[in-house]
PDB file of C-alpha atoms in Angstrom:
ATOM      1  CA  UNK M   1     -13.038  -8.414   3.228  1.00 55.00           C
ATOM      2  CA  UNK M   2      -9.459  -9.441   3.714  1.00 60.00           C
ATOM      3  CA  UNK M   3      -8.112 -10.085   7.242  1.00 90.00           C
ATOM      4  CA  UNK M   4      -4.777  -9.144   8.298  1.00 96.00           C
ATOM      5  CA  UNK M   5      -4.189  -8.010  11.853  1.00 96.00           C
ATOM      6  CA  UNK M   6      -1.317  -5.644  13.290  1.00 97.00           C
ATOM      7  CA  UNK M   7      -1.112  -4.967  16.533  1.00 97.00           C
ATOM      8  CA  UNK M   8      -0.065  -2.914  18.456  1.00 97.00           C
ATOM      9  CA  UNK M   9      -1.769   0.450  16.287  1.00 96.00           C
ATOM     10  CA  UNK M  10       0.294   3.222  18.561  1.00 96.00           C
ATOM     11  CA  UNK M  11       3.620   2.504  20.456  1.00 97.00           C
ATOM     12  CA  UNK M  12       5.607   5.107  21.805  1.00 97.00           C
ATOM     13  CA  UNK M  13       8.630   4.031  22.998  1.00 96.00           C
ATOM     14  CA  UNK M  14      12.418   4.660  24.728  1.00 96.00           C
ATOM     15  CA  UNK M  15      15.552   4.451  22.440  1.00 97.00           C
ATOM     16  CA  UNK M  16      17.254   1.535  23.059  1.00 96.00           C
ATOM     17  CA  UNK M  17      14.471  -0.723  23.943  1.00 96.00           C
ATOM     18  CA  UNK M  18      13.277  -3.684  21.832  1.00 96.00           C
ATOM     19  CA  UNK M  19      10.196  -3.930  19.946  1.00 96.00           C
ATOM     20  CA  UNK M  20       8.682  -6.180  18.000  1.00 97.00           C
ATOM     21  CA  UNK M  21       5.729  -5.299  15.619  1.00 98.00           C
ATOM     22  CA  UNK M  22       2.914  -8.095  15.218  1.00 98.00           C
ATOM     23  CA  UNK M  23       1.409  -8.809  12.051  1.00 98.00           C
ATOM     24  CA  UNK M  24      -1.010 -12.081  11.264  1.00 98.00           C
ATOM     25  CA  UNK M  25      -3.295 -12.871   8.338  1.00 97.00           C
ATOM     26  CA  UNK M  26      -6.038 -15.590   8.517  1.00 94.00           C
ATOM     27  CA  UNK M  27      -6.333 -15.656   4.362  1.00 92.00           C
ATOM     28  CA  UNK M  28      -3.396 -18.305   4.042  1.00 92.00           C
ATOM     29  CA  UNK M  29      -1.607 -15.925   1.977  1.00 93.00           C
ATOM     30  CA  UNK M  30       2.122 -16.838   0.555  1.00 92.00           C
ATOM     31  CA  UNK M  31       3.525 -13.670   0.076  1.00 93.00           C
ATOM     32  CA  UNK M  32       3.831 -10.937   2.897  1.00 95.00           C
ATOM     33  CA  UNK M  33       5.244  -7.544   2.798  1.00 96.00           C
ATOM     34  CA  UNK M  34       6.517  -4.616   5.308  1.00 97.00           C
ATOM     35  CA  UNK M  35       6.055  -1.235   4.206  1.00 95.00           C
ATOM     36  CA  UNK M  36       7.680   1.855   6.029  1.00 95.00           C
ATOM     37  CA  UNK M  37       5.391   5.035   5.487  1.00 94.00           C
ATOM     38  CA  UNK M  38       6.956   8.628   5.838  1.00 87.00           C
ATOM     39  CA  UNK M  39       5.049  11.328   7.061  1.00 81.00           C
ATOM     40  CA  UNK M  40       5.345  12.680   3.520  1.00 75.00           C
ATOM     41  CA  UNK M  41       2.822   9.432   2.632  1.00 86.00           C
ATOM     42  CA  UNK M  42       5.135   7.902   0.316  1.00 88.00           C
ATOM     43  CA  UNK M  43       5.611   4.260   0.301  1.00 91.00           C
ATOM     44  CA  UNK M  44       9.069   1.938   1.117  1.00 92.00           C
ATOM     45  CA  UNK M  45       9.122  -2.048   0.909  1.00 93.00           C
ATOM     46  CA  UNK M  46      11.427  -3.181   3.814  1.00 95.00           C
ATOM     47  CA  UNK M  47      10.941  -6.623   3.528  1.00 96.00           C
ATOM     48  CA  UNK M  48       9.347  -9.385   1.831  1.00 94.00           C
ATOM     49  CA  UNK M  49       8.720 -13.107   2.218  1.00 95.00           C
ATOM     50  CA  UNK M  50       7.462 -15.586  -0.906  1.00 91.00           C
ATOM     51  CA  UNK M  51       6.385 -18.511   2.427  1.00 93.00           C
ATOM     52  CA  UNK M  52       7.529 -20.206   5.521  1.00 95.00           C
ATOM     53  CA  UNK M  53      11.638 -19.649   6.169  1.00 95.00           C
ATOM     54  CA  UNK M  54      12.006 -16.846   3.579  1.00 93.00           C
ATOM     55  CA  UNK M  55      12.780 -13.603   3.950  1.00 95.00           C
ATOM     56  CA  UNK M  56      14.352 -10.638   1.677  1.00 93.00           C
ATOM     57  CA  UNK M  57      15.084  -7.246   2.042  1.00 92.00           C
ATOM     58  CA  UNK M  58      13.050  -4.781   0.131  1.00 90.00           C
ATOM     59  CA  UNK M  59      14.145  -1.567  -1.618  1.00 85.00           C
ATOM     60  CA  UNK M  60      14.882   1.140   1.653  1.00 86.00           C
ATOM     61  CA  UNK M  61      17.066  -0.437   3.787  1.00 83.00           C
ATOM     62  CA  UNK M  62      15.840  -0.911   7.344  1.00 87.00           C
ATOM     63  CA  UNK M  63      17.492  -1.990  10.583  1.00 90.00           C
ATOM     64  CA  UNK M  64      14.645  -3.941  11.473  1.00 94.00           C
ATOM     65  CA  UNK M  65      14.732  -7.623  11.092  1.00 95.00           C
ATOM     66  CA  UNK M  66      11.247 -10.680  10.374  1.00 97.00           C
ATOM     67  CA  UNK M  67      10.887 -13.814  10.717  1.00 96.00           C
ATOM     68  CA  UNK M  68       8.350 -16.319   8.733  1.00 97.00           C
ATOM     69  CA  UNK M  69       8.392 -19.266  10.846  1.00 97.00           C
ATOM     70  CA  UNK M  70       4.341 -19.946  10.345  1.00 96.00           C
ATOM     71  CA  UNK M  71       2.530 -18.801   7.623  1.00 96.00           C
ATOM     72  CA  UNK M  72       0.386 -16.180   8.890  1.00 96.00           C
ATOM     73  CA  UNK M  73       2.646 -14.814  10.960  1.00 97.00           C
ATOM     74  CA  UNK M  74       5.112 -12.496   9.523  1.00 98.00           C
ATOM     75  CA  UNK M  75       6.676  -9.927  12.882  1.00 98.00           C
ATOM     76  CA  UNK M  76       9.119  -7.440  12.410  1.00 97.00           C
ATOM     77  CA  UNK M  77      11.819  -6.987  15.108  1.00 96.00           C
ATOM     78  CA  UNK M  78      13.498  -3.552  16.272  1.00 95.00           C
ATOM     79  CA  UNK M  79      16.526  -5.000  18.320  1.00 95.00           C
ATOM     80  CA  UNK M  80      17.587  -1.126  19.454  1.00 95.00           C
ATOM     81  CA  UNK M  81      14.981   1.259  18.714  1.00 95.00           C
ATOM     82  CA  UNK M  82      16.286   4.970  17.780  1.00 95.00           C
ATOM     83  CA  UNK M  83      13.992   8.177  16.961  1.00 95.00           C
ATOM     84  CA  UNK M  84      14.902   7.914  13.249  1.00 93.00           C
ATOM     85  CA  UNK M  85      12.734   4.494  13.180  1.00 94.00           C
ATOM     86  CA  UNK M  86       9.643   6.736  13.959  1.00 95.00           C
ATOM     87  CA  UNK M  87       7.402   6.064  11.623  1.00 95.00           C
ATOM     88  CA  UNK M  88       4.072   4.418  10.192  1.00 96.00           C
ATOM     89  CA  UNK M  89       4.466   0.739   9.293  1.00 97.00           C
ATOM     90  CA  UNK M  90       2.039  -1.448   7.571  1.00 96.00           C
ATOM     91  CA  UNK M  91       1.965  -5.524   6.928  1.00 97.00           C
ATOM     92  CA  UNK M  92       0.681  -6.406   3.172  1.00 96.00           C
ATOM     93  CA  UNK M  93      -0.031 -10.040   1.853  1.00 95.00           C
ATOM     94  CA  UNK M  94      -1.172 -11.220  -1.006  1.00 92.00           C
ATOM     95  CA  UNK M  95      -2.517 -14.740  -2.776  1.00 86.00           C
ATOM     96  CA  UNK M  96      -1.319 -16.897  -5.543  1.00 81.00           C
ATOM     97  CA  UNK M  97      -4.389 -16.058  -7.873  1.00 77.00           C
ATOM     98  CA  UNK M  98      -4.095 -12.194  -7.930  1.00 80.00           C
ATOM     99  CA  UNK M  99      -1.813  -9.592  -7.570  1.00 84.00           C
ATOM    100  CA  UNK M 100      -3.741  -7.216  -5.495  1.00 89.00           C
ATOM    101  CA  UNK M 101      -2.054  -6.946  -1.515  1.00 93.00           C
ATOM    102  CA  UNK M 102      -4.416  -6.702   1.205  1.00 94.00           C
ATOM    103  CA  UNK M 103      -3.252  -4.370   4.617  1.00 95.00           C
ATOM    104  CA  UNK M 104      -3.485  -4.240   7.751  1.00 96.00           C
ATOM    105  CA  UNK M 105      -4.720  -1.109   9.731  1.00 95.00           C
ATOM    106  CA  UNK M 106      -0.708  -0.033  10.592  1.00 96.00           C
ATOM    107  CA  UNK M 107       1.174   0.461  13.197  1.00 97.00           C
ATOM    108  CA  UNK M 108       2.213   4.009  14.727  1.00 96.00           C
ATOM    109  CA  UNK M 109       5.689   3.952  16.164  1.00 96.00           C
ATOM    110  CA  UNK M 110       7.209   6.859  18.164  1.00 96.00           C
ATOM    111  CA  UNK M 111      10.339   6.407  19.517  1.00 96.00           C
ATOM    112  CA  UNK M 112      11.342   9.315  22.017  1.00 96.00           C
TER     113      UNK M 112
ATOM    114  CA  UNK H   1      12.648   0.276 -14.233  1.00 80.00           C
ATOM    115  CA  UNK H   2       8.731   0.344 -13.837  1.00 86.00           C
ATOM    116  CA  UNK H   3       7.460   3.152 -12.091  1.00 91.00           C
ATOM    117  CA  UNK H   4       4.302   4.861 -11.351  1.00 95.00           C
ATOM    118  CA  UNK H   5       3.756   8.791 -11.294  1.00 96.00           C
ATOM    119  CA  UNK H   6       0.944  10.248  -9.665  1.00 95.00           C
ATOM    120  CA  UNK H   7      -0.193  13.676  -9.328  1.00 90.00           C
ATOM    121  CA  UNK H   8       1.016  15.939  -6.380  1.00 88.00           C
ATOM    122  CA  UNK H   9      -1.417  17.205  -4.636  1.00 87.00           C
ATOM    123  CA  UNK H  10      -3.441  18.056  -2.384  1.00 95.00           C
ATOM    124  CA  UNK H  11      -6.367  18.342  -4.225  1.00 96.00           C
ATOM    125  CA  UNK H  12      -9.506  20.593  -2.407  1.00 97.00           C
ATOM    126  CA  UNK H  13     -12.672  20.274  -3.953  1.00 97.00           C
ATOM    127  CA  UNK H  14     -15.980  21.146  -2.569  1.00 97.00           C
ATOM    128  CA  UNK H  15     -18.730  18.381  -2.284  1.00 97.00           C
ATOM    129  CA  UNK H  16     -20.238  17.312  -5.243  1.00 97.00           C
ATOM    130  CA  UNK H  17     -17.751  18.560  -7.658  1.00 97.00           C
ATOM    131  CA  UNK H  18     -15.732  16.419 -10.334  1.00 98.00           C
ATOM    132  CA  UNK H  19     -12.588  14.565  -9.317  1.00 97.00           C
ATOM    133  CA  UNK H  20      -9.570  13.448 -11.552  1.00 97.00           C
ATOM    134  CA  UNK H  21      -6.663  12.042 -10.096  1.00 97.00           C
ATOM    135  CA  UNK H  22      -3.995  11.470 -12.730  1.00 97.00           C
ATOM    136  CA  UNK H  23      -1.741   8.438 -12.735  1.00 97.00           C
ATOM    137  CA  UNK H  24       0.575   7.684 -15.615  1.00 97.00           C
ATOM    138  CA  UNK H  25       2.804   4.669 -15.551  1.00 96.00           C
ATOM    139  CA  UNK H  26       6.424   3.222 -17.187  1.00 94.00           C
ATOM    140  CA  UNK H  27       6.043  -0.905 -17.452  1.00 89.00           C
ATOM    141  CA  UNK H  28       7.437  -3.681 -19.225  1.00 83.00           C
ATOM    142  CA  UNK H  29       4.955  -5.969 -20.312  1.00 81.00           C
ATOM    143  CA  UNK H  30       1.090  -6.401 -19.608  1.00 83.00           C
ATOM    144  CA  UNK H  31       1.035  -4.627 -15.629  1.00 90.00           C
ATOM    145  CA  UNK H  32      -2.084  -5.110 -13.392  1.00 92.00           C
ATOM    146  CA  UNK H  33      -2.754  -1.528 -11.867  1.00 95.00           C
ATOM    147  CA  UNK H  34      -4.575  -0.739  -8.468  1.00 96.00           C
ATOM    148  CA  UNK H  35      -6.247   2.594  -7.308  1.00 98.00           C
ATOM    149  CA  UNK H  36      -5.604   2.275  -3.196  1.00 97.00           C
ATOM    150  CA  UNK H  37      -7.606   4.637  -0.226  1.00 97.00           C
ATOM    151  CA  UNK H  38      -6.210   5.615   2.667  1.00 96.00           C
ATOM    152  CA  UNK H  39      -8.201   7.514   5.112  1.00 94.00           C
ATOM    153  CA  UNK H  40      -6.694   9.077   8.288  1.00 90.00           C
ATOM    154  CA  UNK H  41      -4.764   6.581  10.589  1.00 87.00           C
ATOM    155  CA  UNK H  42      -5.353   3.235   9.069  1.00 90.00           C
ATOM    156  CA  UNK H  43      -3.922   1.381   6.483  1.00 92.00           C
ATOM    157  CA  UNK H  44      -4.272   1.047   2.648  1.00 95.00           C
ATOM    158  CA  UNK H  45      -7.763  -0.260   1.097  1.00 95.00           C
ATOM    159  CA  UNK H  46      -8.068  -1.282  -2.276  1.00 95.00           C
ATOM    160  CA  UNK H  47     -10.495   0.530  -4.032  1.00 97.00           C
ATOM    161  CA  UNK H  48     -10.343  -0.579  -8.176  1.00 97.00           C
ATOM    162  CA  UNK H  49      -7.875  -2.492 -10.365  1.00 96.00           C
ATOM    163  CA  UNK H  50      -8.116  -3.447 -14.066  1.00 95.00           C
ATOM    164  CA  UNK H  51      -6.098  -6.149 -15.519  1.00 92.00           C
ATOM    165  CA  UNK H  52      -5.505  -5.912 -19.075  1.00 90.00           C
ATOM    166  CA  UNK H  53      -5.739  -3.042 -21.523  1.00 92.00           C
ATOM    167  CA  UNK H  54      -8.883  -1.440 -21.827  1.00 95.00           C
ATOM    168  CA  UNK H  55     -10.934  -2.794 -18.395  1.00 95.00           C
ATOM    169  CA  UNK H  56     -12.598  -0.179 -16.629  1.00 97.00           C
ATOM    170  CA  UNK H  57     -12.085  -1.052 -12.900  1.00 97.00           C
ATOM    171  CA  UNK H  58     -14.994   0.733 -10.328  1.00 97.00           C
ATOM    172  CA  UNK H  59     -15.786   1.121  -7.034  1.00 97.00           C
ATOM    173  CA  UNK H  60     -18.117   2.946  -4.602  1.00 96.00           C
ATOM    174  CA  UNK H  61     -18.567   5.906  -7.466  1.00 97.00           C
ATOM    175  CA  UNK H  62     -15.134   5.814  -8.680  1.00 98.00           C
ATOM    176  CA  UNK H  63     -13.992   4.688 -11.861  1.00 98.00           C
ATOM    177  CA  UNK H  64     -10.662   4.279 -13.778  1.00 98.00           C
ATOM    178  CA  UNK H  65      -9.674   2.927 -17.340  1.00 98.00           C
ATOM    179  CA  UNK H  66      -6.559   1.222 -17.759  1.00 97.00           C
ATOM    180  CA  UNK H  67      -4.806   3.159 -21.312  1.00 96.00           C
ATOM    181  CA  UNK H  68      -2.255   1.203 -22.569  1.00 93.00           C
ATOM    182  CA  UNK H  69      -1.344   3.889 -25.714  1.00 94.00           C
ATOM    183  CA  UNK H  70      -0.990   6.222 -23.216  1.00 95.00           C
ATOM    184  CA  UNK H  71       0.239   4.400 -20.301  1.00 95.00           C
ATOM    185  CA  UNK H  72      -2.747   6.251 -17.792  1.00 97.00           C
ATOM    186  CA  UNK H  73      -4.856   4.875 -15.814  1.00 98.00           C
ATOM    187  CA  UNK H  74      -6.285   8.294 -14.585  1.00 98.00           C
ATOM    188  CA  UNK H  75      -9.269   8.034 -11.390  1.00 98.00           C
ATOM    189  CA  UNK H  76     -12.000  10.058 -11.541  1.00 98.00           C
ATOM    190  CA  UNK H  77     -16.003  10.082  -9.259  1.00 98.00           C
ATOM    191  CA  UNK H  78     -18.487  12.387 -11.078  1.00 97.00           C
ATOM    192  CA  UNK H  79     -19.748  14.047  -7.103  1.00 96.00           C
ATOM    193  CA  UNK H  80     -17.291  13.924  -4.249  1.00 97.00           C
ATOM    194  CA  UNK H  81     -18.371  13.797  -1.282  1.00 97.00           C
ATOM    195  CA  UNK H  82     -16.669  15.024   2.186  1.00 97.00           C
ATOM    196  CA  UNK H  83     -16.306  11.484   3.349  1.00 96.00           C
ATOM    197  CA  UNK H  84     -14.195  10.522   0.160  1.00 97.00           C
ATOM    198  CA  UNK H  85     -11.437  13.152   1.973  1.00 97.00           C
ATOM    199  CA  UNK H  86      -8.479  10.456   1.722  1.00 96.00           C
ATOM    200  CA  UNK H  87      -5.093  10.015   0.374  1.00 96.00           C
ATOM    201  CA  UNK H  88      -5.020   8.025  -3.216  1.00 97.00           C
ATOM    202  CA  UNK H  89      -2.173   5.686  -4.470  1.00 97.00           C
ATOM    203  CA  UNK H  90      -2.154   4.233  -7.672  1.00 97.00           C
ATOM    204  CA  UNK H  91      -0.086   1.071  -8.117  1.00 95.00           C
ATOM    205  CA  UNK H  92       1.370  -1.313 -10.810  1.00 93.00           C
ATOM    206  CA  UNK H  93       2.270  -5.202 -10.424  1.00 89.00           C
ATOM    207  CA  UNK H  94       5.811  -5.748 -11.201  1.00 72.00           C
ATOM    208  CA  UNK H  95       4.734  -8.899 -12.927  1.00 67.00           C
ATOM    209  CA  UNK H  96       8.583  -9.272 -13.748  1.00 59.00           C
ATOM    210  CA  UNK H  97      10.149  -9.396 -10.586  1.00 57.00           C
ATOM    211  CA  UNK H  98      10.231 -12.821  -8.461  1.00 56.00           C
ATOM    212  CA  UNK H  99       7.885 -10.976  -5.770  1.00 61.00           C
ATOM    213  CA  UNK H 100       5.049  -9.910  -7.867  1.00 70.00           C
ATOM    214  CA  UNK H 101       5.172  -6.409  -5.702  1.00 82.00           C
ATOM    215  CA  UNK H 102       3.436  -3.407  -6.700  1.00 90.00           C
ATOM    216  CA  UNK H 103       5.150  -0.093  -7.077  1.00 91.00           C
ATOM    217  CA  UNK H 104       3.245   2.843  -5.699  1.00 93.00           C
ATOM    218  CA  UNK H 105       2.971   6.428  -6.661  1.00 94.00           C
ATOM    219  CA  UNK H 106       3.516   8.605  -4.130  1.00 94.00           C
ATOM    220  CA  UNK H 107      -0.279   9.485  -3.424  1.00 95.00           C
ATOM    221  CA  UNK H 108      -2.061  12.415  -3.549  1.00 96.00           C
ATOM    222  CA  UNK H 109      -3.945  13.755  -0.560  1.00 96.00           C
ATOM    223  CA  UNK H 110      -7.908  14.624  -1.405  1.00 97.00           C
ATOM    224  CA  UNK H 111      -9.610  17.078   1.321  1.00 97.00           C
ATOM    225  CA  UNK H 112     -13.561  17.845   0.077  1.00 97.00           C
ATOM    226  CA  UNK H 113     -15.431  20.607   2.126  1.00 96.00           C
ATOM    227  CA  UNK H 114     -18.783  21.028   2.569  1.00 95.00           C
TER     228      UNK H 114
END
C-alpha cells in the first residue's frame, strides 16, 4: 500500500488569497508529480521533480508554483488564487525500480 | 508522440454482466501500461500493469493483456459488480522521456446498477 498524503482534501477559498497545497510521501520516492484534473476527468501534468532542488513544468501550463526542498515533500503554491484554478489536484510519485506512480487521495479546490 | 486512447464512455451495465473497456495505444519502443481506478472523490489507484508484450496483468477480477501487434491493452471482469462503479484510465510509461511519466487516456466513467 503506497503512502502519499495531501492535505487539505476540500478548500474553498477567496480570489486573491494564497494557498498552498500539501503533499508528502513516506516511500522515499525520487520522482513526484502534480496533476490538475478537470471536471471532464481528464488528466494534466503541471509539474514534475526527478529529487531534492528540481523542479519542471509539465505539459498544461499552470500559475501555480513547488518547491522540492526535502524529499518527501513536494507543495504546490497558489500566490493569487482566481476561480479558473478551481479544480481537482492530485500529488503522484514514483520509485527508481518501476514505473508505476502511486497518488494521493486529492485535493478539492474551490475558489469563489 | 505516444499517446493513449481510451474509450468514451460512460459505460452502464447491470451487475454481473461482462465488462470491456478498450484502450489502444501509439508508443515508441517497449511501453509499460497501467489500468488505474478512480472511485468518487479520491485519487487514482492502480489496479493492473503488464510490462512487456504478451503479460497478462490482473487484479481483484479484472484482467488485461498487453497486444503489441495491435497496440491494445483492452480491460475486461467477467461479473461486475455495483461497487466496481468507477472511472478507468489506462496509461503508458513514456520510457523515452527524462521523467519516465505516464500518459493517460482520458478515462471512461463505469456506473453498474443493481
Amino acid at each position: 500500500e503506497a503512502d502519499i498524503y495531501q492535505t487539505p482534501r476540500y478548500l474553498v477559498i477567496g480570489t486573491g488569497k494564497k494557498i498552498t497545497l500539501e503533499c508528502s510521501q513516506t516511500m522515499g520516492h525520487d520522482k513526484m508529480y502534480w496533476y490538475q484534473q478537470d471536471p471532464g476527468m481528464e488528466l494534466h501534468l503541471i509539474h514534475y521533480s526527478y529529487g531534492v532542488n528540481s523542479t519542471e513544468k509539465g505539459d498544461l501550463s499552470s500559475e501555480s508554483t513547488v518547491s522540492r526542498i526535502r524529499t518527501e515533500h513536494f507543495p504546490l503554491t497558489l500566490e493569487s488564487a482566481r476561480p479558473s484554478h478551481t479544480s481537482q489536484y492530485l500529488c503522484a510519485s514514483r520509485g527508481q525500480a518501476s514505473y508505476e506512480q502511486y497518488f494521493g487521495p486529492g485535493t478539492r479546490l474551490t475558489v469563489t | 508522440g505516444n499517446s493513449v486512447t481510451q474509450m468514451e464512455g460512460p459505460v452502464t451495465l447491470s451487475e454481473e454482466a461482462f465488462l470491456t473497456i478498450n484502450c489502444t495505444y501509439t508508443a515508441t519502443g517497449y511501453p509499460s501500461l497501467f489500468w488505474y481506478v478512480q472511485y468518487p472523490g479520491e485519487g487514482l489507484q492502480l489496479l493492473l500493469k503488464a510490462t512487456k508484450a504478451d503479460d497478462k496483468g490482473s487484479n481483484k477480477g479484472f484482467e488485461a493483456t498487453y497486444r503489441k501487434e495491435t497496440t491494445s491493452f483492452h480491460l475486461e471482469k467477467g461479473s461486475v459488480q455495483v461497487s466496481d462503479s468507477a472511472v478507468y484510465f489506462c496509461a503508458l510509461s513514456d520510457r523515452g522521456g527524462a521523467t519516465n511519466k505516464l500518459i493517460f487516456g482520458t478515462g471512461t466513467l463505469l456506473a453498474v446498477q443493481p
